[in-house]
Structure formats: structure tokens, C-alpha cells
Coordinates of C-alpha atoms in Angstrom, one line a residue:
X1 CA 111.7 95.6 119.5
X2 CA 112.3 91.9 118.5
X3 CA 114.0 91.6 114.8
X4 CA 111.8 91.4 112.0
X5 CA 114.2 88.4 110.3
X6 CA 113.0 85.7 111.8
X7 CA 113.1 83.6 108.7
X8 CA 116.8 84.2 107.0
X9 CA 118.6 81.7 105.1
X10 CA 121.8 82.2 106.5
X11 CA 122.3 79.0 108.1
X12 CA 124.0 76.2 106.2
X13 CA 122.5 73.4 104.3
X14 CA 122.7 69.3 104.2
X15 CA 125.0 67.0 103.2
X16 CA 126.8 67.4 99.3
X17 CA 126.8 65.5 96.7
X18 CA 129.1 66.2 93.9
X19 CA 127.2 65.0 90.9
X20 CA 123.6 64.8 90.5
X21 CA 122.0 61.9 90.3
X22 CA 120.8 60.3 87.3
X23 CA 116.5 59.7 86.8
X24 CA 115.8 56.4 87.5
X25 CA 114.8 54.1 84.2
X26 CA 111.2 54.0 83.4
X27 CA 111.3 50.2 84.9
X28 CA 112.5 51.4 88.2
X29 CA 110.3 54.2 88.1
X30 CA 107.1 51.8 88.0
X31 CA 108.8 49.1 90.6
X32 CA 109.1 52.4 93.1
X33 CA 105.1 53.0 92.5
X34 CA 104.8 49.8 94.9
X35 CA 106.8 52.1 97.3
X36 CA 104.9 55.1 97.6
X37 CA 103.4 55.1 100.4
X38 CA 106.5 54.5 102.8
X39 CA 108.0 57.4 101.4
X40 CA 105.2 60.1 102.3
X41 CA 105.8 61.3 105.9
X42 CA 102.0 62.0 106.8
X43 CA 101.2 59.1 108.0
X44 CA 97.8 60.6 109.3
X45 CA 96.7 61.1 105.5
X46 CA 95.2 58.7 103.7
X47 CA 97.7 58.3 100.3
X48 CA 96.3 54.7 99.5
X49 CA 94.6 56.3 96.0
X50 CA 98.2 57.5 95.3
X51 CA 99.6 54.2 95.0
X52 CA 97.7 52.8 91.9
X53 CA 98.9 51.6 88.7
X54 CA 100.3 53.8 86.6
X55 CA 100.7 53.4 82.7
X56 CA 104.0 52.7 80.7
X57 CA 103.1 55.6 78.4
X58 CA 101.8 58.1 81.5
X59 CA 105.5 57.1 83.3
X60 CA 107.1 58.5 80.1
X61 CA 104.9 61.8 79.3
X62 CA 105.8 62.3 83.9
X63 CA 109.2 61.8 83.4
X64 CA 110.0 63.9 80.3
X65 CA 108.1 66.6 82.3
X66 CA 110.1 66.3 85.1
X67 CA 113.4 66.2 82.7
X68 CA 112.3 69.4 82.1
X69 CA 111.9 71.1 85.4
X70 CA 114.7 69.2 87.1
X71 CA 117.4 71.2 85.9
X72 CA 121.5 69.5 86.0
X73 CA 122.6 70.2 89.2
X74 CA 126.5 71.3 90.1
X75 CA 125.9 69.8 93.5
X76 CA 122.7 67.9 95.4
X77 CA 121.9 68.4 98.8
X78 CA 120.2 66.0 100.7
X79 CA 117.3 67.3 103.2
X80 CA 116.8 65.1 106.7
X81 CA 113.2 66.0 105.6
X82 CA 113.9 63.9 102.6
X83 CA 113.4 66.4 99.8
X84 CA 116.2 66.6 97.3
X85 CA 117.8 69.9 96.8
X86 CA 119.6 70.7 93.6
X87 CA 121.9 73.9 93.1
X88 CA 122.0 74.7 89.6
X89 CA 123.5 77.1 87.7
X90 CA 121.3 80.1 87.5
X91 CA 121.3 80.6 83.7
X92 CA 120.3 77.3 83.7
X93 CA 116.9 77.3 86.0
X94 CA 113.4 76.7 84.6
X95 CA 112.4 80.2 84.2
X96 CA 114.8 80.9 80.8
X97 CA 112.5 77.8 79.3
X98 CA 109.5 80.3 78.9
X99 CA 108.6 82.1 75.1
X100 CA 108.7 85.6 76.3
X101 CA 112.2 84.8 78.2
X102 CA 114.3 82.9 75.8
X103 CA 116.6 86.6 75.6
X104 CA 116.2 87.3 78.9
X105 CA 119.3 88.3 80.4
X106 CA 119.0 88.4 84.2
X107 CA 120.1 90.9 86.2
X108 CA 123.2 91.5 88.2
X109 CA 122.2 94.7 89.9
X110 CA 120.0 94.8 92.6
X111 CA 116.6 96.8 92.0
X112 CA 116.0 99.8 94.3
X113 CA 114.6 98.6 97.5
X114 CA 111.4 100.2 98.3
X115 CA 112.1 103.6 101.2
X116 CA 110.1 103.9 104.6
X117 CA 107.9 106.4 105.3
X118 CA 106.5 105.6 107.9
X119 CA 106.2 103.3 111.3
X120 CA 107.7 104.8 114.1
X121 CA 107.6 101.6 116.5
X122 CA 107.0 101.7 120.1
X123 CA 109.4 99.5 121.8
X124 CA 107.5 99.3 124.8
X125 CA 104.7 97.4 123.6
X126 CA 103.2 94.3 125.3
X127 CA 102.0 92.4 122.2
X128 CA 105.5 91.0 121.6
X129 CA 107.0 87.7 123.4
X130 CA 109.5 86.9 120.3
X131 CA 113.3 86.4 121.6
X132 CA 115.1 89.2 120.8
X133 CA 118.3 89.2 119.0
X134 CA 117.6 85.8 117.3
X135 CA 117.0 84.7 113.7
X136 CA 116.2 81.0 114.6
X137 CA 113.7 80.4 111.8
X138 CA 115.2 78.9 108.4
X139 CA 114.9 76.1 106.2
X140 CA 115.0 72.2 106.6
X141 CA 117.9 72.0 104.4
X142 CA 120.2 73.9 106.0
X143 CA 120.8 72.1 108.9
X144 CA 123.9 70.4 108.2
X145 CA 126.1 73.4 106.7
X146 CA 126.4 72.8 102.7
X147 CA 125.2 75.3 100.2
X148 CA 124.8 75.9 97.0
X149 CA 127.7 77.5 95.5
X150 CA 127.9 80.8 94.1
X151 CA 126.4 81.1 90.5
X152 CA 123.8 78.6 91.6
X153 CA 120.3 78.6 93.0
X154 CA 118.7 76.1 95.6
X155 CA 115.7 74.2 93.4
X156 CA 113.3 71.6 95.2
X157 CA 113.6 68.7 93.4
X158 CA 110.4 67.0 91.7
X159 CA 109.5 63.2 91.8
X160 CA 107.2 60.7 89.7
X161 CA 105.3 60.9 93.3
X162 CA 104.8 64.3 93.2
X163 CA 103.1 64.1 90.0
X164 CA 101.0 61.4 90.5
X165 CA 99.5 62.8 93.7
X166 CA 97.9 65.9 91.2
X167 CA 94.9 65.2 89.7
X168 CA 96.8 65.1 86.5
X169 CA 100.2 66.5 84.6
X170 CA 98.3 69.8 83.3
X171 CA 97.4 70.3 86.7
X172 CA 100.3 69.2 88.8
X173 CA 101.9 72.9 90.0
X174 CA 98.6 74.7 89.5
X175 CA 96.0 76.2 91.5
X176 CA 92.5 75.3 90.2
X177 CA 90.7 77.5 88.3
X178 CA 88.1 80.3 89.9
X179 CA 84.5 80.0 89.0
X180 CA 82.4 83.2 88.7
X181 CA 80.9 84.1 91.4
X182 CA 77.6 86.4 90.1
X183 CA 77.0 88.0 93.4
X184 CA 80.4 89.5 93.7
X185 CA 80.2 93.0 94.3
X186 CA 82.3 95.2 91.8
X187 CA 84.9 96.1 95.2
X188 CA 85.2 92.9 96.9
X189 CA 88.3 90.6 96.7
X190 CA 89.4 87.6 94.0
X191 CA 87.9 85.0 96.5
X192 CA 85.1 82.8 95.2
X193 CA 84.2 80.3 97.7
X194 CA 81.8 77.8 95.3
X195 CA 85.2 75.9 93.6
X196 CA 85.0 74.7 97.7
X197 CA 88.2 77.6 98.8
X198 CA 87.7 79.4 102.1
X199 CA 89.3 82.8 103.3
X200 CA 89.9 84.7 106.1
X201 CA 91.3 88.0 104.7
X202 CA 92.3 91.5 104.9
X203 CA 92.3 93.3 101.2
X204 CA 92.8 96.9 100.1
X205 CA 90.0 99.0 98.1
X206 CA 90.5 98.9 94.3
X207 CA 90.3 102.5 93.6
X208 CA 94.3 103.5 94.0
X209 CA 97.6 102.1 92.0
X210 CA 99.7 100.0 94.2
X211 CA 103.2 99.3 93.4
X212 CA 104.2 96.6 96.3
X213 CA 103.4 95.2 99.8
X214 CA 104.8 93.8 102.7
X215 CA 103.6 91.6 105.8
X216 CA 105.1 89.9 108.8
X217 CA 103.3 86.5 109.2
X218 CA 103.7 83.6 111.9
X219 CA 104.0 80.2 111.0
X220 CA 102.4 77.2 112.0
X221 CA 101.8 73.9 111.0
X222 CA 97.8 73.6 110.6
X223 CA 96.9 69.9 110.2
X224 CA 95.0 68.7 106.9
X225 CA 92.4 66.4 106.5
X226 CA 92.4 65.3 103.5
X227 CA 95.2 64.9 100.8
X228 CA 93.6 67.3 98.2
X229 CA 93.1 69.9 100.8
X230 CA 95.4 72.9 101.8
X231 CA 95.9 75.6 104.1
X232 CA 97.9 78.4 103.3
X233 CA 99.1 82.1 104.4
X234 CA 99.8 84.6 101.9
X235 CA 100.0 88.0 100.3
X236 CA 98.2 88.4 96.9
X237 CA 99.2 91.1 94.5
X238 CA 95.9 91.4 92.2
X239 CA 95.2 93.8 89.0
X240 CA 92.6 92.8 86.0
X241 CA 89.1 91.4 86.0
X242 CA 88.1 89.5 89.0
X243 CA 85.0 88.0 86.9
X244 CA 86.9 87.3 83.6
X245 CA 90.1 85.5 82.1
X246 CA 92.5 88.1 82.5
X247 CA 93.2 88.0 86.6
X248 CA 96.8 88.6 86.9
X249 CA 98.1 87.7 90.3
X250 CA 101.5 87.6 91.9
X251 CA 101.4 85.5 95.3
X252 CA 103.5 84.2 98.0
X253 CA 103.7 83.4 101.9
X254 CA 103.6 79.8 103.6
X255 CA 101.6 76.7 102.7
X256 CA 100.8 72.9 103.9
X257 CA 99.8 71.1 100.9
X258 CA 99.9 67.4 101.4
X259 CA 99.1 66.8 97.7
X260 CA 102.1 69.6 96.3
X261 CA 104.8 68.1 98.3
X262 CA 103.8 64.9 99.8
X263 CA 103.9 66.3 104.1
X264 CA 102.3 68.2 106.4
X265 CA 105.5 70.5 106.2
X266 CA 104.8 74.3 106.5
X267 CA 107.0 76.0 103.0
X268 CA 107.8 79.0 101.8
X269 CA 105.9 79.2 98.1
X270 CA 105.1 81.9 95.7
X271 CA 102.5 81.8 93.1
X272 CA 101.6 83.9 89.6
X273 CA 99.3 83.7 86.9
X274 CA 98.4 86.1 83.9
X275 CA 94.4 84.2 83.1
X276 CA 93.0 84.0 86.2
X277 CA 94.7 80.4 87.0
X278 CA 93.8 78.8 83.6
X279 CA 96.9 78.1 81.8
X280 CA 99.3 80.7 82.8
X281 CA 102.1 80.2 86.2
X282 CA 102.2 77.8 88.3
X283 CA 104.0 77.3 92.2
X284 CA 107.7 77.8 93.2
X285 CA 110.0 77.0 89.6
X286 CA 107.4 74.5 89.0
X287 CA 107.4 76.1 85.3
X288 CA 109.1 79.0 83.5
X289 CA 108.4 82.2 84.7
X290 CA 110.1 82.9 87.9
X291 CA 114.1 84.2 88.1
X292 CA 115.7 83.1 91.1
X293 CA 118.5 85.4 91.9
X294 CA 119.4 83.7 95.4
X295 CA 121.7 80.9 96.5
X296 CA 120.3 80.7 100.1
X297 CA 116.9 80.3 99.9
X298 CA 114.6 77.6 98.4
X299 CA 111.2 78.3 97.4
X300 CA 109.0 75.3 98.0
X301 CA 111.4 73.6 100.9
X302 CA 109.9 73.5 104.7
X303 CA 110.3 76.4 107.8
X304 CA 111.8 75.2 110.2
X305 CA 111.2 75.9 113.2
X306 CA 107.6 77.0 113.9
X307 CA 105.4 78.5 116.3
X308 CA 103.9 76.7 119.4
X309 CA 100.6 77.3 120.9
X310 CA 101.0 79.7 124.1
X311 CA 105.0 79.8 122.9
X312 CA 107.6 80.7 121.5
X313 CA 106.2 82.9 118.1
X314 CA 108.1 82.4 114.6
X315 CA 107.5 84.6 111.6
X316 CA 108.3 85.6 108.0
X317 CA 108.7 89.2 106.6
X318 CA 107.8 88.9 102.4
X319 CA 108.1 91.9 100.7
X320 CA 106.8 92.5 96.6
X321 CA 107.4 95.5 94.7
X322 CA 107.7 96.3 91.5
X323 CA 111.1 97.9 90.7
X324 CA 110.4 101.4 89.3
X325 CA 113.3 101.3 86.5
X326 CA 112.9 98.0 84.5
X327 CA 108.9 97.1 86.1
X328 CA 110.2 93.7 86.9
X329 CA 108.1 92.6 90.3
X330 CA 110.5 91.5 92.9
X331 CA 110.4 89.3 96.3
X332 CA 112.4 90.1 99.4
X333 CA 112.6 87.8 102.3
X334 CA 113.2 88.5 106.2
X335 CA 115.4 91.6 106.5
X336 CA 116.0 92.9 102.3
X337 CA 117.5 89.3 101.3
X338 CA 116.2 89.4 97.4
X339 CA 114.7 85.8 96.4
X340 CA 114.4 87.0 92.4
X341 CA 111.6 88.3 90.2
X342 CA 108.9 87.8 88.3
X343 CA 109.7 89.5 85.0
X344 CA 107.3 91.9 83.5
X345 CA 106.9 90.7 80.6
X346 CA 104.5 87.4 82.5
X347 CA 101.7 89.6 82.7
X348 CA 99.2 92.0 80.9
X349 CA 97.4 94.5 83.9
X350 CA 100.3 94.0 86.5
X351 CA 103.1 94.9 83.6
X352 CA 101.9 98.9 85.1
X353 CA 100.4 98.2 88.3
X354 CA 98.2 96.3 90.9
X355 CA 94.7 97.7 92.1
X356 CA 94.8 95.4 94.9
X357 CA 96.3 93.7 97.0
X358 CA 95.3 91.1 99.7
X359 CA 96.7 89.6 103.0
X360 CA 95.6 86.5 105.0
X361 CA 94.7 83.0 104.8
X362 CA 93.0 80.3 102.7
X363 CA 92.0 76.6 103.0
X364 CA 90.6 73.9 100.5
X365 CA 86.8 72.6 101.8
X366 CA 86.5 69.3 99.9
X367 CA 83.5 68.7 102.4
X368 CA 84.3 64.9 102.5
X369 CA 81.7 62.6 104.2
X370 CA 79.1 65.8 103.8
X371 CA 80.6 67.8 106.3
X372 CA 83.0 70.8 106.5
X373 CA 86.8 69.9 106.4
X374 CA 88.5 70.0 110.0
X375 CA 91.6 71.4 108.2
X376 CA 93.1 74.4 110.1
X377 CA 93.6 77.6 109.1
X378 CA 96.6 79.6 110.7
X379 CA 97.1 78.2 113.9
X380 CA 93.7 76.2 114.3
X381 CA 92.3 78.6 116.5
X382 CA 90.1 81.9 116.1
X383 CA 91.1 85.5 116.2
X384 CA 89.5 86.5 119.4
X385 CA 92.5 83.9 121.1
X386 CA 95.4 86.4 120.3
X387 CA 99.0 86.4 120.3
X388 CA 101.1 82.8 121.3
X389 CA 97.3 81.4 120.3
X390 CA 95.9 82.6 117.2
X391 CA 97.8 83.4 113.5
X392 CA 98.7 87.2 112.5
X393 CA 99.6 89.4 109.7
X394 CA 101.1 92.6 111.5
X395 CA 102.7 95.7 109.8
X396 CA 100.8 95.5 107.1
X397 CA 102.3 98.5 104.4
X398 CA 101.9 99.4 100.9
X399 CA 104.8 100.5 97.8
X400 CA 103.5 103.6 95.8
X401 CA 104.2 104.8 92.8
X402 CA 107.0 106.9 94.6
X403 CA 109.1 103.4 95.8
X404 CA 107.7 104.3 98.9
X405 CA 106.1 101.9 101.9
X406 CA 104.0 103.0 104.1
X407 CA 101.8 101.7 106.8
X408 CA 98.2 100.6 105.5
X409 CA 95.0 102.5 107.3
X410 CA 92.3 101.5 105.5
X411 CA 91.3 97.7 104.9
X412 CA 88.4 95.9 104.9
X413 CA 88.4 92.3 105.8
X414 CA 86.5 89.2 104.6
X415 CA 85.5 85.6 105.9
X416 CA 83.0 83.4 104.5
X417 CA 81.7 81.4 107.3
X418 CA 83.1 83.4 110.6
X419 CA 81.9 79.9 112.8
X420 CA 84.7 77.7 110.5
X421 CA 87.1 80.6 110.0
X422 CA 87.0 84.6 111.1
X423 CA 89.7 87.7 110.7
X424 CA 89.9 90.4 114.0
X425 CA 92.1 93.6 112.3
X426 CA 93.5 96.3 114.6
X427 CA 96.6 98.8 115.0
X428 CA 99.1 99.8 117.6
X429 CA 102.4 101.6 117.3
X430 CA 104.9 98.3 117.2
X431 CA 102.8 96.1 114.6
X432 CA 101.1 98.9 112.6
X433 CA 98.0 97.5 111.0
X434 CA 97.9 94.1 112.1
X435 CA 94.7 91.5 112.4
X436 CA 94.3 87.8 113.9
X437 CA 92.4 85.2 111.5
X438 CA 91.9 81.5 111.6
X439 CA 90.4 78.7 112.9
X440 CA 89.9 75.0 113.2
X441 CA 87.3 74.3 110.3
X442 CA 84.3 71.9 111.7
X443 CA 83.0 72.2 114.9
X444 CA 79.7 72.3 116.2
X445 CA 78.9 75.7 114.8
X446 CA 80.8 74.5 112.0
X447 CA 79.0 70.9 111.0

């Protein structure tokens, strides 16, 4: 069978740097809001709303934020993607700024990785047209051979544009809020598709203690019709009240979100919250909370490169588990490279365990002009299209409370509108549980 790696940051990076570079003053900061526009690389998305006026006093509350999250780098790297990568020390990252973490002393040993139980793989199986012996998928910045040194981690860098594409500072970094949804029966998933947020998932039952899970996902580069609208494919962690303020969630796959980063880049992101997205978390380092622990990989920076219809196939192995000695939930990448944690102390229901845990893919419906987005999900096209064609999600395993993964058998899945967006879910002996999902949003059956 083909490696699992297929995303490892083991390449190099971009060209150096050896001092970072200074913010620009708040006068060049608004003569650069004239500029806006040339610097965003989708040029199929409409940015013109972007490039208003912006007050003296909203330019200084933006750039004392960003003084905040952009931490001193001991070397910038330069991205031909044009994102700005800055290694920084790693007691000196964002996620030591948070209350419950100003003692936090981060750890040097590496937590127990979670044992296999199961998955006996059948190497003859057809289903897989992956090269073999290849880990060709890593990041954009990479390409040219730098990287951060030891003692530092790789941390997107954040711009006044960045900001100003979010609907405001509070909620720059943020998923939007969940509405109650009063028809939710007591078993189904955290999806509520009124707030105008579309799934096509696979989700465990909420009856057993889950400790972890793990996925192997394609990636693709769905296209986006509006700004404000994403498409995403991810593994949620879930333990609280779906209908209250006290969700905890731990997230984190692949996303396109023209409004996060400015492109129509697929990246590697991650995701938490302890109040069912109200206050609490945020994406990537974009606030205190996560601890990076690795020099390779940045979180929020684009895959590079990705799968082509009835082509070559590209994927990701993510990993979270919650380490059974200090209860810190961890993230491992491609084949046991650790990203960093989430410390327990971030969360109430999942400081013990998760109840459960979901895998697939969601887009934003902003239903512009009256009618349903054409933003893709996955690859654009349905499940019933299959492999080279359609997105997956294939060994599809659980952690227990022994450290222990082990091949899921029993999921349900979930779409909301199977003519926009639908899920197909099967098993074999090389991909375990496994299911297709996606679509290309409005069609006719789809107005």
C-alpha cells in the first residue's frame, strides 16, 4: 500500500531574512489601503468592499492587535505565495499570552502516541492510484530550502488586510456563532444549517467516551464564490451541549477561506472553542490557546500540491488524541510528526473526554442574488463519482480510553440538501471505514 504521509513537512522552506521586519507606520498603513486589491491573488473574487476607507483610530486598535499576535521573529521567510512566515522562539508564540497559561511550561517530552489495534490492510486493493513511495505533498513555504531554526516555530504572519477583510476585529479569527436549531434531535451532530453552514458528514453516536481520532483526507482546491464564503474539510472533536453555551470543540483539517487569508489557497488550519464559538478560540495561533511544539510545519500556510480530477490523488493524515498522562489534546500530522497541543486547561467537558466526534466537509451558503452558493465542497463533484473524482475521508479510527485506535464501524452520516451536497460511506480492507462526500453547490436541482 501507498504511504499514508502524503503531507510531511520535511522539505525546506523560502528565502531568509535575518531580522524581522519592522510594522509599517500607521501613515503607510492607510497609503497601502489604496493597494489592496493588487495584493489579493483571487482575482475571480470580488474584494472591491475590502478596499474602503478605514479610520485613523480603527488602523490603530488593527495594528496593536496585530502587535500582539505577530510575535518577534529570529528569522522571516518569504513564501512565493506571498504570505510572510516568521519563526519565533517558541516560548515566545501567542499561546503563553492566554490567563489560564501565563505558568505554562511547555513540554519537552513527547506524549504517548496512541497504539493500533486494528487495520490489517489489504495491499491488493484496486481503490488506490496514489504513487507509491512518495511524500510529494507539503507546504508553499518550503520550496526554496530555509527553515526555521531549532527552538522556533513557523507562524503565518497577519496583515492590516487580513483584518479588514473580517466583518470586524472581534470577529477576525473566529467562526460565527451557532444558532439553536429546535428540531435537533438529542443524537444528531453540532451542525445547524440556519446561520446559512452546509455539511456533508460522517459523526459517531454520543453514547461512548472518545479519547482521539484520526482520518486520511484528499485535498483539493474547491472554488468560492463569494469572499465571505468557505469550504472546508475537517475532523471535529465535540463534548458539551450542542443546544447551549458550553460546546467545546477541538477542530482541524484543510480549508479555502478567501476572507481568512486573502486566496483561494487550500491550508492546513485547526480550530477550538470552550462556548460554542462565542468568545472562546479562534483559527491557527490567531489567539492564545494553541502550543506549537513544531519547527516544520505552519498551521494556516497553503498544501501544496493538490489533487487533480481523474489524477494524481494527494492527502493528509491528522490525528487528535488526548494524551492519557497530563490530558493535554494533541495533533499529529502525516506519519506521527507532532504539530503541538491544545492544553487542557482551554476547556470545561473535553478537560475528561469527547462524546463525539465528526468527519467530513462544510461550506458557507450566503445565498447571494437569492440563490444557493456555487461554492464547492470537496472536490466539486458528488460522492456517487468516486476515487480520482470525488473527496474522501478513509480509515476512519477512534482513541479509547485505553490510548488505543481502532477502526470505526458504526457511523451515521448527515447532509442537508443531498441535490447541493451528499456523503456515500463504505468499508474495505485497505481504507477501513471510508465515505465519498461533496459537491458543486447550485445546479438545477440545486437553484
Amino acid at each position: 500500500m501507498a504511504s499514508n504521509a502524503y503531507i510531511i513537512a520535511n522539505k525546506r522552506a523560502v528565502s531568509s531574512h535575518p531580522h524581522r521586519q519592522p510594522h509599517l507606520p500607521l501613515l503607510l498603513l492607510l497609503f497601502s489601503l489604496f493597494f489592496i486589491g493588487k495584493f489579493d491573488l483571487v482575482s475571480a473574487l470580488n474584494y472591491t468592499k475590502y478596499n474602503r476607507k478605514v479610520s485613523n483610530l480603527r488602523l490603530q486598535r488593527i495594528q496593536k492587535h496585530l502587535e500582539k499576535i505577530n510575535k518577534p521573529a529570529v528569522i522571516t521567510i518569504e513564501s512565493p505565495d506571498g504570505d510572510i512566515i516568521d519563526c519565533v522562539h517558541k516560548r515566545k508564540q501567542p499561546a503563553l499570552d492566554h490567563p489560564l497559561l501565563k505558568k505554562h511550561k511547555i513540554l519537552r517530552v513527547a506524549p504517548e502516541m496512541p497504539k493500533v489495534k486494528t487495520l490489517k490492510r489489504d495491499e491488493g486493493s484496486g481503490d488506490s492510484k496514489r504513487k507509491e513511495g512518495e511524500d510529494l505533498i507539503w507546504q508553499m513555504w518550503h520550496r526554496n530550502g530555509t527553515r526555521c531554526p531549532k527552538g522556533t516555530v513557523p507562524i503565518r504572519r497577519s496583515t492590516t488586510r487580513d483584518v479588514l477583510r473580517a466583518k470586524s476585529l472581534f470577529h477576525f479569527g473566529k467562526k460565527q456563532s451557532s444558532t439553536i436549531n429546535p428540531t435537533r434531535r438529542a443524537d444528531a451532530p453540532d451542525v445547524v444549517s440556519s446561520n446559512g453552514h452546509e455539511h456533508a458528514i460522517a459523526y459517531t453516536g454520543t453514547s461512548q467516551e472518545v479519547y482521539g481520532a484520526k482520518a486520511t483526507i484528499n485535498v483539493w482546491d474547491p472554488s468560492i464564490q463569494e469572499v465571505n464564503e468557505f469550504s472546508l474539510s475537517q475532523i471535529w472533536i465535540l463534548s458539551g451541549s450542542f443546544d447551549g453555551s458550553d460546546l467545546n470543540s477541538i477542530e482541524a483539517g484543510w480549508q479555502v477561506s478567501p476572507e481568512l487569508y486573502g486566496d483561494s489557497r487550500p491550508r492546513l488550519f485547526t480550530y477550538w472553542t470552550s462556548d460554542s464559538y462565542q468568545a472562546t478560540g479562534c483559527y491557527n495561533l490567531l489567539c492564545a490557546g494553541f502550543v506549537q511544539t513544531n519547527s516544520r510545519i505552519a498551521i494556516g500556510a497553503a498544501i501544496s500540491p493538490v489533487s487533480q480530477y481523474d489524477a494524481n490523488q494527494y492527502d493528509i493524515t491528522i490525528l487528535i488524541w488526548k494524551d492519557p498522562k497530563l490530558g493535554n489534546w494533541w495533533m499529529g500530522f502525516g506519519d506521527n510528526n507532532l504539530v503541538g497541543y491544545w492544553p487542557a486547561e482551554l476547556f470545561t467537558h473535553l478537560a475528561d473526554h469527547a462524546t463525539m466526534v465528526e468527519w467530513g466537509g462544510e461550506v458557507v451558503n450566503s445565498r447571494a442574488n437569492g440563490k444557493h452558493t456555487s461554492t464547492e465542497m470537496g472536490s466539486g463533484h458528488f460522492a456517487e463519482d468516486g476515487f480520482g473524482k470525488s473527496s474522501y475521508f478513509r480509515n476512519l479510527e477512534l482513541v479509547d480510553a485505553d490510548n488505543s485506535l481502532s477502526s470505526v464501524h458504526d457511523i451515521s452520516t448527515l447532509a442537508e440538501n443531498t441535490n447541493c451536497y451528499n456523503i456515500k460511506n463504505s468499508y474495505n480492507n485497505e481504507w477501513g471505514t471510508y465515505f465519498y462526500y461533496g459537491g458543486p453547490g447550485n445546479n438545477p436541482q440545486c437553484p
